[in-house]
Amino acid sequence: MTKEFDAVIVGSGINALVCGAMLAKNGWRVAILERNDQPGGAISTRTDVFPGFTVELLSSWHPLFLGGPAYADLASDLARLGVEYLNTEDPTGVVCTDGSAVLSTNAQRNAETFGGLGDLGAWNAVMSDFGNKADLAFGLLGTDFWRPNSGKLGWKAWRQLGRRGVMESGAELLEPAGPWADRTFSSPVTKALLAPWALHNGLGPDDASSAFITKVIAAAITLGGMPIPVGGGVKLVDALCTIVTEAGGEIATSTAVQKINVIDGKARSVLTSDGNTYTASKVVIASVTPQSLYLDLLDEKCVPEKYRSAAQDYRYGRAGMQIHLALSEPPRWNNPDMANVALVHVLDSINSFSESVNAANRGFLPRRPTIVVGQPTTIDSSRAPEGAGLLWIQLQEVPRVIRGDLAAEITHTGDWSSKVRDQYAQRVIDQLQPHIANISSGQTGKIVLGPADLEGLNVNLVGGDPYSGDCRIDQYALWRPLRLANGHNTGIKGLWHIGASTHPGPGLGGGSGYLVAKRLRERRR
Ligand SMILES: Cc1cc2nc3c(=O)[nH]c(=O)nc-3n(C[C@H](O)[C@H](O)[C@H](O)COP(=O)(O)OP(=O)(O)OC[C@H]3O[C@@H](n4cnc5c(N)ncnc54)[C@H](O)[C@@H]3O)c2cc1C
């Protein structure tokens, strides 16, 4: 069967859905084709895993979406379709060897916290300096570098900062978080509170630009908190799908795209696993990894050799793991301040953070991982039955292939067998035990997702990499996805590339979907 649309989108993650919804609002008929049986990609809300609970199996926190331009474009439609966001005054905190602290959206509380840590002057200076350049910083992350007007940002920076200032800011932009935290703050607790946020952009404290990312996220969280949608990310997914179908589009699940057909140099249609052809009168947009796009979906003869070779060299980052725990009562933290915090990092110190990232990069299971403990019910109480507790635990310092165990406890054969996965999960729970008294005794349900499970849930998470590609600077910004610096343009007429593997990278902001939809909308005008 052949079906006809204006745009055909491969995959249904946040970028595909944002892109599809924006084009649909512009009057386009859009088909979104998804190989899984549900749309959403790394948004996977499940009500069937623990009875009575709503569990975000993968991504959970939406500050990037609410703070980004895609939300601004679609907010009125999302509200009309019932998407409602809740927020918190206590978005993040840390429990480390030297103490604990909470970063709040309340400036007075932050002044007390940093004052108590002896870092108030330093914190104020960081925020004020960042505030002066915030439009440039956020502009850099949201700019479509490949449009003629992207030069405006550089010009603005030049006018605002001068030649010397631009040079200085360039060095600041590349600084790693570890040295920055060491030279800026005196308390190990402040360092451990802020630096682990680099993880959430795929970086470690010794990676270039991790200080910049830490500052961006610290500012974004203190201003915007940690919003999540009532009832889970599925509500956002459903609403975005509705915007597409209301305009005559289609969301086809259990429909894997096998080929993108290029005729006379232009992408014209796609062939799906069930033998159907979806034709695209205007564009085909692929939200897949570079390797899938250039080496698999496109015929070899359509792709210039330099694209194939650059795609071959595209690198994946560390893997991730998720542990979900249902508890008979809310988590009993030793430090009661943590009970209301949405996302707590539990680690020894910035030094253990550095050790664990490097261990995982080199193929070793960390001894003392940095543990991300999410507590969705602190914001949306509907996620668990009354009186019960729910923990969303994330690990981002996980080797994709195992070479060894830094603690020399877990034996392995290189692969992520379920035995190795569960033993490592137990190390994490044992590490949390001194901080959360009922983490073991109160368990009524447990799910552990290792790297292989993540890839099984979403093929774009290659080797369990939650960010669909290493985010270090040589593969970020201008050089994401390919070192050819071609951006979302595939070099094939009518074919665009979006998703976490493309600029501006991973996260629920929907940035690449937004940038491509905006570009296409403006073209049509
Ligand atoms: C465990 C985990 C936790 C995270 N937590 C957060 C968080 O809390 N907040 C945050 O901002 N970010 C988070 N992230 C990152 C964020 O969720 C992702 O970067 C983002 O959702 C990726 O979106 P995407 O548009 O690239 O598409 P994806 O979500 O990767 O979806 C791509 C879809 O394309 C489909 N597909 C691929 N190939 C084909 C094909 N040939 N035919 C048809 N369909 C195909 C896949 O099945 C998949 O459904 C998390 C990621 C993970 C994995």
XYZ file of C-alpha atoms and ligand atoms in Angstrom:
578
model
C 0.000 0.000 0.000
C 1.202 3.541 -0.729
C 0.194 6.457 1.495
C 0.844 10.099 0.716
C 1.940 12.829 3.112
C 3.731 16.173 3.034
C 6.352 15.020 5.546
C 7.349 11.544 6.662
C 9.231 11.304 9.966
C 11.203 8.226 10.984
C 10.990 7.593 14.762
C 8.717 9.158 17.354
C 10.984 10.537 20.093
C 10.532 14.043 21.464
C 12.296 15.657 18.485
C 10.161 13.820 15.932
C 6.971 14.669 17.809
C 7.876 18.347 18.249
C 8.846 18.602 14.594
C 5.689 16.792 13.446
C 3.430 18.904 15.681
C 4.969 22.184 14.522
C 4.626 21.213 10.848
C 1.067 19.977 11.440
C 0.196 23.333 12.988
C 1.475 24.849 9.760
C -1.053 22.800 7.782
C 1.221 19.908 6.752
C 0.001 16.311 6.657
C 2.634 14.422 8.614
C 3.241 10.685 9.036
C 5.304 9.618 12.063
C 6.569 6.045 11.775
C 7.722 4.223 14.910
C 9.164 0.719 15.106
C 8.099 0.244 18.767
C 4.497 -0.458 19.728
C 4.220 2.934 21.493
C 5.308 6.402 20.408
C 7.655 8.507 22.572
C 11.109 6.908 22.251
C 12.945 7.652 25.507
C 9.681 8.858 27.042
C 8.143 5.640 28.308
C 5.537 6.032 31.041
C 4.292 2.723 32.408
C 1.388 1.988 34.729
C 1.680 -1.794 34.434
C 5.026 -2.444 36.125
C 4.123 -1.762 39.774
C 0.353 -1.900 40.453
C -1.002 1.557 41.334
C 2.227 3.383 40.363
C 3.065 5.513 37.329
C 6.698 4.826 36.440
C 8.881 6.749 34.003
C 10.929 3.802 32.769
C 13.421 6.109 31.004
C 13.419 9.931 31.000
C 11.503 11.770 33.661
C 12.405 15.443 34.176
C 11.213 18.175 31.817
C 13.104 21.425 32.637
C 14.697 21.427 29.179
C 11.310 21.149 27.497
C 9.597 23.822 29.566
C 12.555 26.173 29.269
C 12.947 25.689 25.515
C 11.501 27.265 22.372
C 9.503 24.168 21.331
C 7.319 24.486 24.398
C 6.865 28.210 23.773
C 5.628 27.377 20.258
C 3.255 24.594 21.297
C 2.196 25.607 24.832
C -1.352 26.737 24.029
C -2.152 23.524 22.114
C -0.622 21.381 24.852
C -2.697 23.177 27.508
C -5.832 22.746 25.367
C -5.074 19.024 25.178
C -4.736 18.722 28.955
C -0.963 18.727 29.497
C -0.360 20.179 32.947
C 3.044 20.732 34.547
C 3.865 20.732 38.264
C 7.031 22.076 39.809
C 8.996 22.191 43.066
C 11.006 24.650 45.137
C 13.593 21.916 45.854
C 14.792 20.718 42.445
C 18.116 19.201 43.467
C 20.374 18.311 46.351
C 23.460 16.358 47.264
C 24.462 13.863 49.917
C 28.239 13.404 50.007
C 30.928 12.380 52.471
C 31.388 15.948 53.695
C 27.714 16.759 54.213
C 24.611 17.609 52.258
C 22.861 20.594 50.688
C 19.796 21.553 48.680
C 19.745 23.901 45.684
C 16.443 25.733 45.648
C 14.457 28.027 43.381
C 14.210 30.311 46.420
C 17.094 32.825 46.370
C 16.886 33.452 50.126
C 17.235 29.738 50.901
C 20.198 29.468 48.521
C 21.842 32.433 50.260
C 21.490 30.578 53.588
C 22.813 27.320 52.081
C 25.865 28.819 50.379
C 26.442 31.135 53.351
C 26.564 28.065 55.602
C 29.038 26.401 53.242
C 31.249 29.495 53.142
C 30.605 29.914 49.409
C 27.974 32.671 49.232
C 30.266 35.255 47.604
C 31.471 32.712 45.043
C 27.923 31.530 44.247
C 26.650 35.078 43.812
C 29.599 35.941 41.579
C 29.029 32.855 39.377
C 25.319 33.550 39.005
C 25.808 37.251 38.353
C 28.542 36.656 35.762
C 26.452 33.959 34.099
C 23.364 36.194 34.221
C 25.229 38.899 32.284
C 25.956 36.425 29.498
C 22.872 34.206 29.821
C 21.374 35.241 26.477
C 24.654 34.329 24.750
C 24.940 31.015 26.629
C 21.374 29.891 25.950
C 21.646 31.339 22.425
C 24.700 29.177 21.756
C 22.855 26.026 22.792
C 19.731 26.884 20.785
C 21.273 28.352 17.640
C 20.982 26.743 14.248
C 24.640 27.230 13.291
C 23.954 26.532 9.642
C 21.647 29.458 8.955
C 22.910 32.775 7.681
C 21.561 34.637 10.724
C 23.570 32.451 13.146
C 26.394 34.976 12.608
C 24.220 37.442 14.559
C 25.053 35.629 17.794
C 28.771 36.028 17.176
C 28.272 39.694 16.333
C 26.212 40.191 19.491
C 28.952 38.561 21.587
C 31.566 40.778 19.940
C 29.559 43.937 20.644
C 28.725 42.887 24.222
C 32.131 41.567 25.261
C 34.687 43.069 22.887
C 37.554 41.160 21.261
C 39.352 40.391 24.517
C 36.082 39.434 26.214
C 35.179 37.006 23.411
C 38.605 35.370 23.668
C 38.298 35.105 27.443
C 34.778 33.709 27.215
C 36.037 31.109 24.726
C 38.442 29.770 27.344
C 35.679 29.886 29.943
C 33.423 27.962 27.560
C 35.966 25.149 27.301
C 36.902 24.871 30.990
C 36.299 21.495 32.678
C 34.024 21.474 35.753
C 36.616 19.978 38.132
C 39.240 22.744 37.915
C 36.493 25.377 37.767
C 34.853 24.091 40.964
C 38.258 23.847 42.696
C 39.250 27.410 41.895
C 35.798 28.871 42.576
C 34.392 27.201 45.685
C 35.902 26.312 49.045
C 33.432 23.697 50.282
C 33.567 20.110 48.991
C 29.794 20.045 49.460
C 29.266 22.954 47.031
C 31.479 21.194 44.490
C 29.584 17.933 44.881
C 26.247 19.781 44.678
C 26.981 21.432 41.338
C 29.543 19.395 39.364
C 27.540 16.142 38.902
C 25.069 18.060 36.745
C 27.643 17.763 33.950
C 26.653 14.088 33.825
C 23.220 15.086 32.577
C 24.774 16.332 29.385
C 26.933 13.238 29.027
C 30.081 14.850 30.456
C 32.443 14.262 33.375
C 34.292 16.806 35.528
C 37.480 16.523 33.460
C 35.813 17.040 30.080
C 36.109 20.283 28.141
C 33.038 22.537 28.515
C 31.674 20.696 31.545
C 31.959 23.867 33.673
C 29.857 25.762 31.122
C 27.200 23.016 31.113
C 27.213 22.939 34.947
C 26.624 26.699 35.080
C 23.862 26.551 32.446
C 22.068 23.789 34.329
C 22.552 25.413 37.766
C 21.070 28.657 36.442
C 18.240 26.845 34.634
C 17.312 24.860 37.750
C 17.414 27.772 40.176
C 15.208 29.759 37.799
C 12.993 27.021 36.420
C 12.929 24.215 39.021
C 12.291 20.636 37.932
C 8.925 20.511 36.144
C 7.229 17.219 35.317
C 3.868 16.595 33.652
C 0.974 15.365 35.787
C 0.531 11.673 34.998
C 3.914 11.304 33.277
C 5.597 12.092 29.971
C 3.006 9.992 28.141
C 0.600 12.942 28.526
C 2.977 15.118 26.503
C 3.494 12.356 23.924
C -0.263 11.836 23.523
C -0.894 15.564 23.113
C 1.845 15.972 20.497
C 0.464 12.972 18.584
C -3.016 14.523 18.711
C -1.735 17.775 17.192
C -0.383 15.704 14.286
C -3.539 13.628 13.764
C -5.887 16.618 14.135
C -4.231 18.051 11.018
C -4.844 14.844 9.028
C -1.557 13.153 9.908
C -0.897 9.609 11.066
C 1.114 8.020 13.869
C 1.987 4.476 12.807
C 3.479 2.288 15.547
C 5.056 -1.168 15.111
C 6.226 0.239 11.777
C 9.975 0.079 11.248
C 11.397 2.069 8.363
C 13.740 -0.108 6.305
C 14.703 2.189 3.441
C 14.599 5.839 2.526
C 14.096 6.028 -1.237
C 16.071 8.684 -3.074
C 15.061 9.338 -6.672
C 16.841 11.875 -8.879
C 18.813 13.095 -5.880
C 15.755 13.796 -3.687
C 14.276 11.787 -0.792
C 10.789 10.842 -2.025
C 9.463 8.069 0.195
C 10.227 5.410 2.798
C 9.631 1.680 2.774
C 8.404 0.073 5.995
C 8.821 -3.418 7.412
C 5.189 -4.276 6.624
C 5.794 -3.560 2.928
C 4.057 -0.170 2.827
C 5.441 2.907 1.110
C 4.920 6.345 2.625
C 5.575 9.073 0.085
C 6.684 12.537 1.163
C 5.793 15.352 -1.208
C 7.967 17.776 0.746
C 10.458 16.153 3.128
C 11.621 13.017 4.872
C 12.992 13.619 8.380
C 14.991 10.896 10.129
C 15.314 10.787 13.923
C 17.827 7.956 14.008
C 21.551 7.553 14.682
C 23.999 8.668 11.971
C 25.030 5.067 11.380
C 21.451 3.961 10.902
C 20.772 6.851 8.506
C 23.872 6.859 6.315
C 24.911 3.203 6.481
C 21.589 1.416 6.721
C 18.489 3.320 5.621
C 20.060 4.981 2.573
C 21.393 3.089 -0.432
C 25.166 3.151 -0.572
C 25.135 4.812 -3.989
C 23.137 7.831 -2.680
C 25.595 8.710 0.059
C 28.914 10.425 -0.676
C 31.840 8.437 0.699
C 32.861 11.233 3.096
C 29.425 11.035 4.774
C 29.651 7.266 5.105
C 33.101 7.462 6.590
C 32.143 10.260 9.028
C 29.064 8.247 10.092
C 31.228 5.168 10.603
C 33.422 7.187 12.982
C 30.470 8.505 15.023
C 31.161 7.494 18.626
C 28.832 6.405 21.404
C 29.316 7.508 24.986
C 29.138 5.713 28.305
C 26.084 3.575 28.957
C 23.367 4.234 31.516
C 21.334 2.138 33.918
C 17.952 2.680 35.570
C 16.732 1.165 38.831
C 13.084 1.642 39.779
C 11.972 0.882 43.321
C 8.435 0.804 44.666
C 8.403 1.253 48.457
C 5.714 0.562 51.017
C 6.232 4.074 52.445
C 8.131 7.198 51.329
C 11.938 6.888 51.411
C 13.236 7.504 54.951
C 16.290 9.700 54.403
C 18.731 10.096 57.259
C 18.817 13.750 56.361
C 15.105 14.724 56.322
C 15.905 17.734 54.065
C 16.247 15.271 51.175
C 12.679 13.989 51.534
C 11.279 16.847 49.424
C 14.049 17.084 46.846
C 13.170 16.018 43.294
C 16.621 14.771 42.280
C 19.409 14.012 44.770
C 22.976 13.136 43.748
C 24.558 10.688 46.188
C 28.338 10.434 45.847
C 31.508 10.567 47.916
C 32.941 13.725 46.383
C 33.908 15.411 43.141
C 36.979 13.111 43.205
C 34.899 9.923 43.232
C 32.832 11.487 40.420
C 35.999 11.950 38.361
C 37.192 8.420 39.167
C 33.851 6.845 38.225
C 33.502 8.679 34.905
C 37.034 7.741 33.921
C 36.529 4.155 35.046
C 33.402 3.816 32.925
C 35.041 5.526 29.938
C 37.821 2.937 30.112
C 35.451 -0.034 30.543
C 35.495 -0.474 34.326
C 32.597 -0.736 36.759
C 33.018 2.122 39.254
C 33.633 1.371 42.939
C 31.632 4.310 44.262
C 29.338 5.515 41.462
C 27.558 8.861 41.410
C 23.939 7.886 42.038
C 21.071 10.018 40.757
C 18.084 9.474 43.048
C 14.874 10.846 41.563
C 11.737 11.252 43.657
C 8.863 12.010 41.264
C 6.218 11.911 44.010
C 7.745 15.013 45.621
C 6.162 16.862 42.680
C 3.331 14.687 41.361
C 1.711 12.698 44.161
C -0.460 10.827 41.633
C 2.587 8.732 40.650
C 2.230 6.381 43.676
C -0.616 5.086 45.838
C -1.224 7.173 48.953
C 1.426 6.503 51.604
C 3.761 4.615 49.248
C 7.185 5.627 47.906
C 8.768 5.549 44.447
C 12.428 5.964 43.512
C 13.723 6.587 39.969
C 17.450 5.818 40.222
C 19.809 6.597 37.398
C 23.460 5.717 36.782
C 25.427 7.400 34.062
C 28.945 6.100 34.750
C 28.409 2.707 33.208
C 30.810 1.064 30.735
C 29.239 -0.107 27.473
C 31.566 -3.104 27.375
C 33.034 -4.364 30.659
C 36.790 -4.790 30.990
C 36.938 -5.024 34.733
C 35.530 -4.014 38.085
C 37.335 -1.285 40.003
C 36.136 -2.889 43.239
C 37.354 -6.317 42.067
C 34.121 -7.963 43.244
C 32.062 -8.668 40.123
C 33.260 -11.304 37.683
C 32.258 -10.841 34.047
C 32.898 -11.932 30.494
C 32.696 -8.500 28.946
C 28.946 -8.556 28.323
C 26.154 -7.101 30.401
C 24.602 -10.393 31.516
C 21.576 -10.068 33.802
C 23.753 -11.443 36.626
C 26.373 -8.679 36.268
C 23.624 -6.069 35.891
C 21.865 -7.193 39.073
C 25.115 -7.455 41.060
C 26.038 -3.922 40.062
C 22.542 -2.685 40.959
C 23.006 -4.245 44.399
C 26.273 -2.275 44.834
C 24.255 0.868 44.176
C 21.508 -0.046 46.637
C 24.123 -0.957 49.278
C 25.711 2.467 48.748
C 22.334 4.141 49.304
C 21.446 2.046 52.378
C 23.207 4.297 54.950
C 21.277 7.287 53.592
C 17.813 5.800 53.003
C 16.892 3.503 55.875
C 14.019 1.659 54.161
C 15.583 1.265 50.712
C 15.820 -2.515 51.114
C 13.333 -3.318 53.876
C 10.544 -1.243 52.307
C 10.849 -2.601 48.764
C 7.615 -3.864 47.212
C 8.881 -3.823 43.646
C 12.163 -3.518 41.760
C 13.120 -3.148 38.092
C 16.704 -2.942 36.919
C 17.443 -1.857 33.347
C 21.019 -2.360 32.201
C 22.665 -1.115 28.990
C 21.338 -4.010 26.906
C 17.813 -3.414 28.219
C 17.990 0.291 27.313
C 19.031 -0.521 23.757
C 16.291 -3.163 23.641
C 13.726 -0.463 24.500
C 15.063 2.060 21.968
C 17.493 1.213 19.161
C 18.842 4.771 19.171
C 20.388 4.115 22.625
C 23.280 2.177 21.085
C 25.124 0.051 23.681
C 22.875 1.627 26.337
C 24.191 5.166 25.697
C 21.265 7.288 26.977
C 22.375 10.232 24.840
C 22.704 8.455 21.459
C 26.303 9.574 21.033
C 29.304 10.799 22.981
C 28.733 14.457 23.931
C 32.368 15.490 24.311
C 33.220 18.688 22.492
C 34.622 17.133 19.294
C 31.200 15.584 18.701
C 29.021 18.399 19.974
C 27.605 21.728 18.771
C 29.041 22.371 15.261
C 30.349 18.806 15.039
C 27.167 16.989 15.957
C 26.279 14.665 14.337
C 29.208 14.528 11.923
C 32.664 16.053 11.897
C 31.682 17.404 8.455
C 29.762 20.076 10.381
C 26.748 19.603 8.135
C 24.173 20.027 10.921
C 20.699 18.719 10.163
C 21.359 18.845 6.451
C 22.104 15.385 5.067
C 23.474 16.516 1.731
C 20.461 14.809 0.096
C 17.669 17.084 -1.093
C 14.486 16.790 0.978
C 16.133 14.690 3.715
C 16.774 16.102 7.200
C 18.384 14.581 10.256
C 17.120 15.237 13.813
C 17.252 13.552 17.243
C 19.679 13.344 20.155
C 22.555 12.446 17.815
C 22.212 15.886 16.186
C 22.671 19.462 17.459
C 21.732 20.574 20.144
C 22.112 17.014 21.417
C 20.164 14.920 23.905
C 17.486 15.876 26.390
C 13.783 16.508 26.306
C 14.089 20.018 24.855
C 13.083 18.803 21.396
C 15.702 21.255 20.071
C 16.627 19.597 16.784
C 12.986 18.913 15.908
C 12.220 22.549 16.635
C 15.116 23.930 14.570
C 14.296 21.828 11.509
C 10.537 22.512 11.696
C 11.204 26.243 12.042
C 13.492 26.186 9.046
C 10.946 24.284 6.925
C 8.079 26.536 8.009
C 10.016 29.648 7.099
C 11.018 28.179 3.736
C 7.418 27.502 2.796
C 6.465 31.075 3.656
C 17.194 6.372 30.773
C 17.148 7.782 30.252
C 16.795 8.806 31.109
C 16.778 10.130 30.645
N 16.337 11.115 31.468
C 16.143 12.360 30.961
C 15.455 13.344 31.721
O 14.957 13.081 32.809
N 15.348 14.589 31.186
C 15.855 14.910 29.955
O 15.736 16.064 29.517
N 16.454 13.958 29.182
C 16.585 12.705 29.654
N 17.150 11.727 28.882
C 17.574 12.073 27.511
C 16.350 12.208 26.590
O 15.306 11.414 27.042
C 16.699 11.814 25.169
O 17.871 12.511 24.761
C 15.582 12.164 24.201
O 14.343 11.693 24.673
C 15.890 11.580 22.843
O 14.882 11.962 21.964
P 15.001 11.727 20.396
O 14.097 12.705 19.763
O 16.418 11.724 19.983
O 14.405 10.308 20.107
P 14.388 8.891 20.938
O 13.700 9.164 22.194
O 15.732 8.351 20.942
O 13.428 8.099 20.024
C 13.788 7.642 18.760
C 12.708 6.689 18.294
O 12.983 6.339 16.936
C 12.599 4.996 16.763
N 13.294 4.489 15.573
C 14.634 4.369 15.387
N 14.890 3.848 14.189
C 13.696 3.643 13.583
C 13.294 3.131 12.323
N 14.184 2.715 11.397
N 11.965 3.054 12.026
C 11.048 3.481 12.923
N 11.367 3.959 14.156
C 12.684 4.051 14.468
C 13.016 4.328 18.046
O 12.290 3.121 18.236
C 12.652 5.396 19.078
O 11.361 5.205 19.587
C 17.154 10.412 29.306
C 17.496 9.367 28.441
C 17.471 8.060 28.907
C 17.771 6.944 27.953
